[in-house]
Amino acid sequence: MVYRMIFNQTAYFGRGAIQKIADEALSRGFTKAFIVTDPVLVENGTVNRVTDVLDAAGIPYTIYDDVQPNPPVENIQHGVEEFKASGADFLIGLGGGSPQDTCKGIGIIVANPEFADVLSLEGVADTKHPSVPIFGVPTTAGTASETTINYVVTDTANKRKFVAVDPHDIPVVAFVDPDLTDSMPRSLKVATGLDALTHAIESVITPGAWSLSDALSMQTIRMIAQNLAKSVEGDKDAGEQMAYASYITGMSYSNVGLGLVHGMAHPLGGQLGVAHGVANGILLAPVMEFNKDYSGEKYRDIADAFGVADAYTGDLEHVRDEAVAAVAQLTRNLGNPTKISEVGATESDLPALAHDAFHDVCTPGNPRQATEEEIFELYKSLM
Ligand SMILES: NC(=O)c1ccc[n+]([C@@H]2O[C@H](COP(=O)([O-])OP(=O)(O)OC[C@H]3O[C@@H](n4cnc5c(N)ncnc54)[C@H](O)[C@@H]3O)[C@@H](O)[C@H]2O)c1
Ligand SMILES: [Fe+2]
């Protein structure tokens, strides 16, 4: 077995990390930035924090701030045109997963124009050239797009989200600065934190997991068990740990893959517009339950991370139940919805949701191979 691991060239962590953007740009010979972001981050002053750094170093920039949550194909295509008009030679993806993913799509298409339709990038696309260099600057603590080789796009016409997996899109430098995640409202901290927890748990039980990915993802599960609830209540130190936790499991899941929670969350986003982390939070404990007989001894580690006393000594089936219960309890405590009916799903949506989930690129990473009927029943159990 040969394992491939792809990481950023360089990454900075800590309050004030964005100050390093200018040094990195200048040392790489870049002359103009194209900042991909969204209107909320312009409004709340986050974009100014980054442009202040560029201004101080005399680095010019253009701002593209049109990105919508669950970004559509058109956001990328429009961005490609703006990038070409700007004369920039590097990209800054500044935001949650939506601006950062849009930034990756722009960088890939500028370097590989034969994929200008965007849709042909679905799955593992055969691009030949690395993206225009990207600096990844997260403002949420969940997707870890700043260190992954993935981006997620919404095919609006067909009401579906698809994942593009492409080593050519990885940001060359990441700047994980908790000063930028402090401003997240409570609900966004909950949703993105549950996304990070889902990345960690799915990447621990996927068949591709191995010692290095386990080291990263298990550490993340411990960090999230200890810090997510505190962060949501406004504890800034806990928020800082959540920013790092998101990144650390990103290094893992980006390389070993995810599973059925993501496979089933994507159609909820594509068809019903449900926020990605909220969808994951609804699905995580039920899918853990579905997978428990296919998880070997891994749920012992997960239970231990959540403080279950007999995690390594108790009967395996009992400990598996305790791991699922701990995740379900955290989700309830955080106030995330627990039913898909709470986020707008109706019985008539279920066949199309199950169809898309069965064909999602993340689904084969699940340790238990689910049929379309089983996926349908899982969704139905959450009505
Ligand atoms: N690339 C990957 O590897 C990967 C992995 C998981 C999910 N995703 C995708 O990422 C997207 C979700 O990203 P997300 O959950 O980070 O949210 P997001 O980027 O969609 O942002 C959600 C909302 O929060 C606002 N926001 C972001 N940061 C803020 C801050 N610091 N303060 C106040 N408001 C802030 C945004 O302006 C936006 O309105 C989905 O499309 C999902 O499928 C990508
Ligand atoms: Fe995710």
Short mmCIF file of C-alpha atoms and ligand atoms in Angstrom, two decimals:
data_model
loop_
_atom_site.label_atom_id
_atom_site.label_comp_id
_atom_site.label_asym_id
_atom_site.label_seq_id
_atom_site.Cartn_x
_atom_site.Cartn_y
_atom_site.Cartn_z
CA MET A 1 0.00 0.00 0.00
CA VAL A 2 1.29 3.45 -0.93
CA TYR A 3 -0.23 6.54 0.72
CA ARG A 4 -0.23 9.96 -0.94
CA MET A 5 -0.32 13.01 1.33
CA ILE A 6 -0.53 16.54 -0.12
CA PHE A 7 -0.12 19.59 2.12
CA ASN A 8 0.39 23.36 1.73
CA GLN A 9 3.96 24.44 1.06
CA THR A 10 3.82 26.80 4.05
CA ALA A 11 1.23 27.58 6.72
CA TYR A 12 1.01 30.19 9.50
CA PHE A 13 -1.04 29.80 12.67
CA GLY A 14 -1.86 32.33 15.35
CA ARG A 15 -3.42 35.69 16.07
CA GLY A 16 -1.82 38.10 13.63
CA ALA A 17 -0.90 35.38 11.09
CA ILE A 18 -2.31 37.46 8.22
CA GLN A 19 0.55 39.95 8.73
CA LYS A 20 2.72 37.34 6.96
CA ILE A 21 0.72 37.66 3.71
CA ALA A 22 2.87 40.53 2.46
CA ASP A 23 6.22 38.82 3.16
CA GLU A 24 5.07 35.65 1.46
CA ALA A 25 3.79 37.52 -1.59
CA LEU A 26 6.96 39.56 -1.96
CA SER A 27 9.31 36.61 -1.43
CA ARG A 28 7.47 34.71 -4.16
CA GLY A 29 7.75 37.64 -6.56
CA PHE A 30 3.98 38.22 -6.78
CA THR A 31 2.97 41.70 -7.87
CA LYS A 32 -0.84 41.98 -7.62
CA ALA A 33 -3.48 40.13 -5.58
CA PHE A 34 -6.99 39.13 -6.62
CA ILE A 35 -9.01 38.73 -3.42
CA VAL A 36 -12.01 36.38 -3.64
CA THR A 37 -14.45 36.99 -0.79
CA ASP A 38 -18.09 37.72 0.04
CA PRO A 39 -20.22 40.78 0.92
CA VAL A 40 -20.57 39.93 4.63
CA LEU A 41 -16.79 39.95 5.07
CA VAL A 42 -16.54 43.32 3.33
CA GLU A 43 -19.25 44.68 5.59
CA ASN A 44 -17.78 43.38 8.88
CA GLY A 45 -14.29 44.73 8.17
CA THR A 46 -12.52 41.39 7.62
CA VAL A 47 -11.50 42.31 4.08
CA ASN A 48 -10.03 45.60 5.34
CA ARG A 49 -7.79 43.72 7.75
CA VAL A 50 -6.18 41.96 4.79
CA THR A 51 -6.06 44.97 2.48
CA ASP A 52 -4.40 46.97 5.29
CA VAL A 53 -1.55 44.44 5.21
CA LEU A 54 -1.27 44.70 1.42
CA ASP A 55 -1.48 48.52 1.49
CA ALA A 56 1.30 48.73 4.07
CA ALA A 57 3.54 46.65 1.80
CA GLY A 58 2.56 48.54 -1.36
CA ILE A 59 1.02 45.46 -2.99
CA PRO A 60 -1.93 46.37 -5.26
CA TYR A 61 -5.10 44.26 -5.35
CA THR A 62 -8.54 43.81 -6.87
CA ILE A 63 -11.45 42.64 -4.71
CA TYR A 64 -14.05 40.18 -6.07
CA ASP A 65 -16.73 40.06 -3.38
CA ASP A 66 -19.71 38.48 -5.15
CA VAL A 67 -19.44 34.98 -3.71
CA GLN A 68 -22.67 33.42 -2.42
CA PRO A 69 -22.92 30.59 0.14
CA ASN A 70 -23.00 27.18 -1.62
CA PRO A 71 -21.29 28.99 -4.53
CA PRO A 72 -22.78 28.42 -7.99
CA VAL A 73 -20.88 27.73 -11.23
CA GLU A 74 -21.58 31.32 -12.30
CA ASN A 75 -19.61 32.73 -9.35
CA ILE A 76 -16.50 30.97 -10.69
CA GLN A 77 -17.10 31.91 -14.33
CA HIS A 78 -17.66 35.55 -13.48
CA GLY A 79 -14.57 35.50 -11.27
CA VAL A 80 -12.42 34.11 -14.10
CA GLU A 81 -13.37 37.08 -16.29
CA GLU A 82 -12.69 39.57 -13.48
CA PHE A 83 -9.36 37.93 -12.69
CA LYS A 84 -8.23 38.17 -16.32
CA ALA A 85 -9.21 41.84 -16.44
CA SER A 86 -7.39 42.60 -13.18
CA GLY A 87 -3.80 41.89 -14.18
CA ALA A 88 -3.27 40.04 -10.88
CA ASP A 89 -0.77 37.19 -10.58
CA PHE A 90 -1.91 35.53 -7.37
CA LEU A 91 -5.18 34.80 -5.57
CA ILE A 92 -6.26 35.27 -1.98
CA GLY A 93 -9.24 33.10 -1.01
CA LEU A 94 -10.61 34.99 1.99
CA GLY A 95 -13.62 33.54 3.76
CA GLY A 96 -15.35 30.36 4.69
CA GLY A 97 -15.51 27.43 2.33
CA SER A 98 -17.62 29.33 -0.21
CA PRO A 99 -15.12 32.09 -1.18
CA GLN A 100 -12.14 29.77 -0.81
CA ASP A 101 -13.72 27.13 -3.06
CA THR A 102 -14.70 29.76 -5.63
CA CYS A 103 -11.11 30.98 -5.54
CA LYS A 104 -9.85 27.46 -6.32
CA GLY A 105 -12.24 27.14 -9.27
CA ILE A 106 -11.05 30.49 -10.64
CA GLY A 107 -7.37 29.58 -10.25
CA ILE A 108 -7.83 26.19 -11.89
CA ILE A 109 -9.75 27.53 -14.89
CA VAL A 110 -7.38 30.43 -15.53
CA ALA A 111 -4.54 27.85 -15.68
CA ASN A 112 -6.62 25.20 -17.50
CA PRO A 113 -9.06 27.10 -19.76
CA GLU A 114 -10.41 23.93 -21.39
CA PHE A 115 -12.46 23.45 -18.17
CA ALA A 116 -14.22 26.84 -18.51
CA ASP A 117 -17.65 25.19 -18.28
CA VAL A 118 -16.80 24.32 -14.60
CA LEU A 119 -19.07 21.23 -14.69
CA SER A 120 -16.33 19.15 -16.34
CA LEU A 121 -14.22 19.65 -13.19
CA GLU A 122 -16.51 17.33 -11.18
CA GLY A 123 -14.79 14.40 -9.50
CA VAL A 124 -11.13 13.88 -10.35
CA ALA A 125 -10.51 16.15 -13.33
CA ASP A 126 -7.48 15.68 -15.56
CA THR A 127 -6.10 19.21 -15.28
CA LYS A 128 -2.53 19.63 -16.51
CA HIS A 129 -1.44 22.84 -14.79
CA PRO A 130 -1.32 24.00 -11.17
CA SER A 131 -3.80 26.72 -10.24
CA VAL A 132 -2.72 30.33 -10.25
CA PRO A 133 -0.99 30.48 -6.81
CA ILE A 134 -3.52 30.71 -3.98
CA PHE A 135 -3.16 32.06 -0.46
CA GLY A 136 -5.90 30.48 1.69
CA VAL A 137 -7.24 32.65 4.51
CA PRO A 138 -10.12 31.02 6.46
CA THR A 139 -12.71 33.04 8.37
CA THR A 140 -14.69 30.01 9.54
CA ALA A 141 -13.42 26.98 11.47
CA GLY A 142 -14.83 24.05 9.55
CA THR A 143 -14.19 23.36 5.90
CA ALA A 144 -10.37 23.65 5.96
CA SER A 145 -10.51 24.53 2.28
CA GLU A 146 -7.21 26.38 2.88
CA THR A 147 -5.43 23.01 3.15
CA THR A 148 -7.57 20.64 1.09
CA ILE A 149 -7.35 19.51 -2.52
CA ASN A 150 -11.14 19.81 -2.89
CA TYR A 151 -13.70 22.43 -3.72
CA VAL A 152 -17.47 22.22 -3.80
CA VAL A 153 -19.62 23.92 -6.43
CA THR A 154 -23.39 24.19 -6.94
CA ASP A 155 -24.75 23.28 -10.37
CA THR A 156 -27.71 25.62 -10.06
CA ALA A 157 -29.53 24.45 -13.20
CA ASN A 158 -29.62 20.86 -11.92
CA LYS A 159 -29.96 21.77 -8.22
CA ARG A 160 -26.96 19.73 -7.15
CA LYS A 161 -23.64 20.28 -5.45
CA PHE A 162 -20.57 18.53 -6.76
CA VAL A 163 -17.07 18.05 -5.44
CA ALA A 164 -13.95 18.62 -7.51
CA VAL A 165 -10.86 16.77 -6.27
CA ASP A 166 -7.65 18.13 -7.76
CA PRO A 167 -4.15 18.32 -6.24
CA HIS A 168 -3.52 21.28 -8.56
CA ASP A 169 -5.88 23.46 -6.50
CA ILE A 170 -4.16 23.31 -3.10
CA PRO A 171 -3.29 26.76 -1.74
CA VAL A 172 0.48 27.30 -1.66
CA VAL A 173 0.26 29.13 1.67
CA ALA A 174 -2.42 29.06 4.40
CA PHE A 175 -2.87 31.77 7.05
CA VAL A 176 -4.96 30.44 9.94
CA ASP A 177 -5.59 33.57 11.98
CA PRO A 178 -8.14 33.16 14.81
CA ASP A 179 -8.65 36.95 14.85
CA LEU A 180 -10.67 36.38 11.65
CA THR A 181 -12.89 33.62 13.07
CA ASP A 182 -13.85 35.44 16.31
CA SER A 183 -16.58 37.38 14.50
CA MET A 184 -18.55 34.27 13.51
CA PRO A 185 -22.10 34.39 14.91
CA ARG A 186 -23.07 31.54 17.24
CA SER A 187 -24.97 29.57 14.59
CA LEU A 188 -22.00 29.66 12.20
CA LYS A 189 -19.64 28.45 14.93
CA VAL A 190 -22.00 25.53 15.55
CA ALA A 191 -22.39 24.63 11.88
CA THR A 192 -18.73 24.93 10.91
CA GLY A 193 -17.56 23.19 14.11
CA LEU A 194 -19.84 20.24 13.35
CA ASP A 195 -18.44 20.19 9.80
CA ALA A 196 -14.91 19.89 11.24
CA LEU A 197 -16.03 17.14 13.63
CA THR A 198 -17.60 15.28 10.71
CA HIS A 199 -14.35 15.56 8.71
CA ALA A 200 -12.44 14.13 11.64
CA ILE A 201 -14.78 11.22 12.34
CA GLU A 202 -15.32 10.26 8.70
CA SER A 203 -11.58 10.37 7.98
CA VAL A 204 -10.90 8.11 10.99
CA ILE A 205 -13.30 5.35 9.90
CA THR A 206 -12.82 5.53 6.12
CA PRO A 207 -10.98 2.46 4.75
CA GLY A 208 -8.17 4.71 3.46
CA ALA A 209 -7.26 5.89 6.98
CA TRP A 210 -3.75 5.11 8.22
CA SER A 211 -1.42 6.08 11.07
CA LEU A 212 -0.66 9.61 9.93
CA SER A 213 -4.25 10.53 9.09
CA ASP A 214 -5.41 8.94 12.37
CA ALA A 215 -2.85 11.00 14.31
CA LEU A 216 -4.24 14.19 12.78
CA SER A 217 -7.94 13.35 12.94
CA MET A 218 -7.94 11.81 16.42
CA GLN A 219 -6.17 14.87 17.80
CA THR A 220 -8.86 16.96 16.12
CA ILE A 221 -11.69 14.98 17.70
CA ARG A 222 -10.15 15.60 21.14
CA MET A 223 -9.74 19.31 20.43
CA ILE A 224 -13.33 19.62 19.24
CA ALA A 225 -14.75 17.64 22.16
CA GLN A 226 -12.94 20.03 24.51
CA ASN A 227 -13.45 23.33 22.69
CA LEU A 228 -16.46 23.49 20.39
CA ALA A 229 -19.12 24.14 23.06
CA LYS A 230 -16.88 26.67 24.84
CA SER A 231 -16.12 28.43 21.57
CA VAL A 232 -19.83 28.71 20.80
CA GLU A 233 -20.33 30.36 24.19
CA GLY A 234 -17.77 33.03 23.25
CA ASP A 235 -14.51 31.68 24.75
CA LYS A 236 -11.86 33.11 22.40
CA ASP A 237 -9.11 30.69 23.42
CA ALA A 238 -11.45 27.81 22.60
CA GLY A 239 -12.23 29.54 19.29
CA GLU A 240 -8.51 29.65 18.52
CA GLN A 241 -8.27 25.89 19.15
CA MET A 242 -11.26 25.33 16.84
CA ALA A 243 -9.48 27.23 14.03
CA TYR A 244 -6.48 24.91 14.37
CA ALA A 245 -8.63 21.78 14.77
CA SER A 246 -10.38 22.51 11.49
CA TYR A 247 -7.03 22.81 9.71
CA ILE A 248 -5.47 19.73 11.33
CA THR A 249 -8.24 17.41 10.23
CA GLY A 250 -8.24 19.12 6.83
CA MET A 251 -4.69 17.83 6.35
CA SER A 252 -6.07 14.37 6.98
CA TYR A 253 -9.46 14.14 5.29
CA SER A 254 -8.28 15.91 2.17
CA ASN A 255 -5.92 12.99 1.60
CA VAL A 256 -7.84 9.95 2.84
CA GLY A 257 -11.42 10.93 2.04
CA LEU A 258 -14.78 11.22 3.79
CA GLY A 259 -17.95 9.11 3.76
CA LEU A 260 -21.71 8.91 3.76
CA VAL A 261 -22.35 11.92 6.02
CA HIS A 262 -20.85 14.18 3.37
CA GLY A 263 -22.44 12.11 0.59
CA MET A 264 -25.86 12.76 2.15
CA ALA A 265 -25.15 16.36 3.19
CA HIS A 266 -24.30 17.54 -0.32
CA PRO A 267 -27.79 16.89 -1.78
CA LEU A 268 -29.37 18.70 1.19
CA GLY A 269 -27.22 21.70 0.24
CA GLY A 270 -27.74 21.38 -3.52
CA GLN A 271 -31.47 20.69 -3.54
CA LEU A 272 -32.69 22.49 -0.43
CA GLY A 273 -29.95 25.07 0.28
CA VAL A 274 -29.22 23.68 3.75
CA ALA A 275 -25.95 25.08 5.19
CA HIS A 276 -23.24 22.43 4.86
CA GLY A 277 -22.32 22.14 8.54
CA VAL A 278 -25.96 22.08 9.67
CA ALA A 279 -26.61 19.16 7.29
CA ASN A 280 -23.55 17.30 8.58
CA GLY A 281 -24.64 17.90 12.17
CA ILE A 282 -28.04 16.33 11.51
CA LEU A 283 -26.54 13.29 9.79
CA LEU A 284 -23.39 12.57 11.80
CA ALA A 285 -24.74 10.55 14.75
CA PRO A 286 -27.30 8.57 12.67
CA VAL A 287 -24.66 7.65 10.07
CA MET A 288 -22.21 6.70 12.86
CA GLU A 289 -24.94 4.37 14.11
CA PHE A 290 -25.36 2.96 10.57
CA ASN A 291 -21.57 2.39 10.34
CA LYS A 292 -20.88 1.10 13.82
CA ASP A 293 -20.41 -2.58 12.93
CA TYR A 294 -17.92 -1.54 10.23
CA SER A 295 -15.73 0.62 12.45
CA GLY A 296 -13.39 -1.93 14.04
CA GLU A 297 -11.99 -0.55 17.28
CA LYS A 298 -12.10 3.09 16.09
CA TYR A 299 -15.18 4.06 18.08
CA ARG A 300 -13.20 3.28 21.26
CA ASP A 301 -10.83 6.15 20.36
CA ILE A 302 -13.76 8.43 19.56
CA ALA A 303 -15.51 7.53 22.83
CA ASP A 304 -12.27 8.18 24.72
CA ALA A 305 -11.95 11.61 23.10
CA PHE A 306 -15.42 12.42 24.44
CA GLY A 307 -14.45 11.31 27.94
CA VAL A 308 -16.21 7.92 28.07
CA ALA A 309 -14.60 6.27 31.10
CA ASP A 310 -14.60 2.63 29.94
CA ALA A 311 -13.71 3.40 26.31
CA TYR A 312 -10.84 0.91 26.18
CA THR A 313 -12.12 -1.63 28.69
CA GLY A 314 -15.87 -1.82 28.07
CA ASP A 315 -17.69 -4.23 25.80
CA LEU A 316 -17.10 -3.08 22.19
CA GLU A 317 -20.78 -2.85 21.23
CA HIS A 318 -21.56 -0.85 24.35
CA VAL A 319 -18.63 1.53 23.73
CA ARG A 320 -19.72 2.02 20.11
CA ASP A 321 -23.15 3.05 21.38
CA GLU A 322 -21.53 5.44 23.82
CA ALA A 323 -19.48 7.09 21.03
CA VAL A 324 -22.63 7.62 18.96
CA ALA A 325 -24.50 8.92 22.03
CA ALA A 326 -21.70 11.39 22.84
CA VAL A 327 -21.84 12.89 19.35
CA ALA A 328 -25.65 13.01 19.41
CA GLN A 329 -25.56 14.72 22.81
CA LEU A 330 -23.07 17.36 21.64
CA THR A 331 -25.22 18.09 18.58
CA ARG A 332 -28.32 18.51 20.75
CA ASN A 333 -26.47 20.66 23.31
CA LEU A 334 -25.31 22.98 20.53
CA GLY A 335 -28.89 23.36 19.30
CA ASN A 336 -28.23 22.06 15.79
CA PRO A 337 -31.36 20.63 14.14
CA THR A 338 -31.65 16.85 14.45
CA LYS A 339 -34.20 16.18 11.68
CA ILE A 340 -34.08 16.99 7.97
CA SER A 341 -37.76 17.99 8.21
CA GLU A 342 -36.59 20.91 10.41
CA VAL A 343 -34.54 22.27 7.48
CA GLY A 344 -37.28 22.04 4.87
CA ALA A 345 -37.15 18.44 3.59
CA THR A 346 -40.49 16.81 2.72
CA GLU A 347 -41.31 13.18 1.88
CA SER A 348 -41.42 14.04 -1.82
CA ASP A 349 -37.78 15.21 -1.69
CA LEU A 350 -36.44 11.88 -0.45
CA PRO A 351 -36.05 9.91 -3.73
CA ALA A 352 -34.00 12.67 -5.38
CA LEU A 353 -31.91 13.18 -2.23
CA ALA A 354 -31.16 9.45 -2.05
CA HIS A 355 -30.31 9.32 -5.76
CA ASP A 356 -27.80 12.16 -5.54
CA ALA A 357 -26.30 10.91 -2.26
CA PHE A 358 -25.76 7.44 -3.72
CA HIS A 359 -23.81 9.00 -6.63
CA ASP A 360 -21.88 11.57 -4.56
CA VAL A 361 -18.08 11.38 -4.81
CA CYS A 362 -17.74 11.12 -0.99
CA THR A 363 -20.09 8.13 -0.58
CA PRO A 364 -17.63 5.39 -1.66
CA GLY A 365 -15.33 6.48 1.18
CA ASN A 366 -17.85 5.15 3.70
CA PRO A 367 -16.75 2.01 5.55
CA ARG A 368 -20.19 0.42 4.99
CA GLN A 369 -21.26 0.47 1.35
CA ALA A 370 -24.87 1.68 1.38
CA THR A 371 -27.48 0.95 -1.28
CA GLU A 372 -29.69 3.74 -2.61
CA GLU A 373 -32.60 2.15 -0.69
CA GLU A 374 -30.64 2.20 2.57
CA ILE A 375 -29.77 5.86 2.01
CA PHE A 376 -33.45 6.58 1.36
CA GLU A 377 -34.38 4.85 4.64
CA LEU A 378 -31.72 6.83 6.52
CA TYR A 379 -33.13 10.13 5.24
CA LYS A 380 -36.68 8.90 6.02
CA SER A 381 -35.70 8.09 9.59
CA LEU A 382 -34.73 11.76 9.98
CA MET A 383 -38.12 13.19 8.95
N1 LIG B 1 -13.12 22.78 -0.04
C1 LIG B 1 -13.41 21.88 0.84
O1 LIG B 1 -12.60 21.01 1.09
C2 LIG B 1 -14.75 21.93 1.53
C3 LIG B 1 -14.99 21.09 2.61
C4 LIG B 1 -16.21 21.16 3.25
C5 LIG B 1 -17.18 22.04 2.79
N2 LIG B 1 -16.93 22.84 1.73
C6 LIG B 1 -17.94 23.80 1.22
O2 LIG B 1 -17.77 25.04 1.86
C7 LIG B 1 -19.03 25.75 1.89
C8 LIG B 1 -19.38 26.13 3.29
O3 LIG B 1 -18.38 26.95 3.84
P1 LIG B 1 -18.53 27.55 5.31
O4 LIG B 1 -19.32 26.63 6.13
O5 LIG B 1 -17.17 27.90 5.77
O6 LIG B 1 -19.43 28.85 5.13
P2 LIG B 1 -19.57 29.94 3.95
O7 LIG B 1 -18.27 30.31 3.38
O8 LIG B 1 -20.63 29.47 3.02
O9 LIG B 1 -20.11 31.18 4.79
C9 LIG B 1 -21.42 31.17 5.36
C10 LIG B 1 -21.82 32.58 5.79
O10 LIG B 1 -21.00 32.98 6.90
C11 LIG B 1 -20.41 34.26 6.67
N3 LIG B 1 -19.13 34.33 7.37
C12 LIG B 1 -17.98 33.67 7.05
N4 LIG B 1 -17.01 33.96 7.95
C13 LIG B 1 -17.54 34.83 8.85
C14 LIG B 1 -17.04 35.50 9.99
N5 LIG B 1 -15.79 35.31 10.42
N6 LIG B 1 -17.87 36.35 10.65
C15 LIG B 1 -19.15 36.54 10.24
N7 LIG B 1 -19.69 35.93 9.17
C16 LIG B 1 -18.89 35.08 8.48
C17 LIG B 1 -20.30 34.34 5.18
O11 LIG B 1 -20.23 35.67 4.77
C18 LIG B 1 -21.57 33.64 4.72
O12 LIG B 1 -22.65 34.52 4.70
C19 LIG B 1 -20.04 24.78 1.31
O13 LIG B 1 -20.27 25.06 -0.05
C20 LIG B 1 -19.37 23.43 1.49
O14 LIG B 1 -19.87 22.44 0.62
C21 LIG B 1 -15.73 22.81 1.12
FE FE B 2 -17.46 19.31 5.04
#
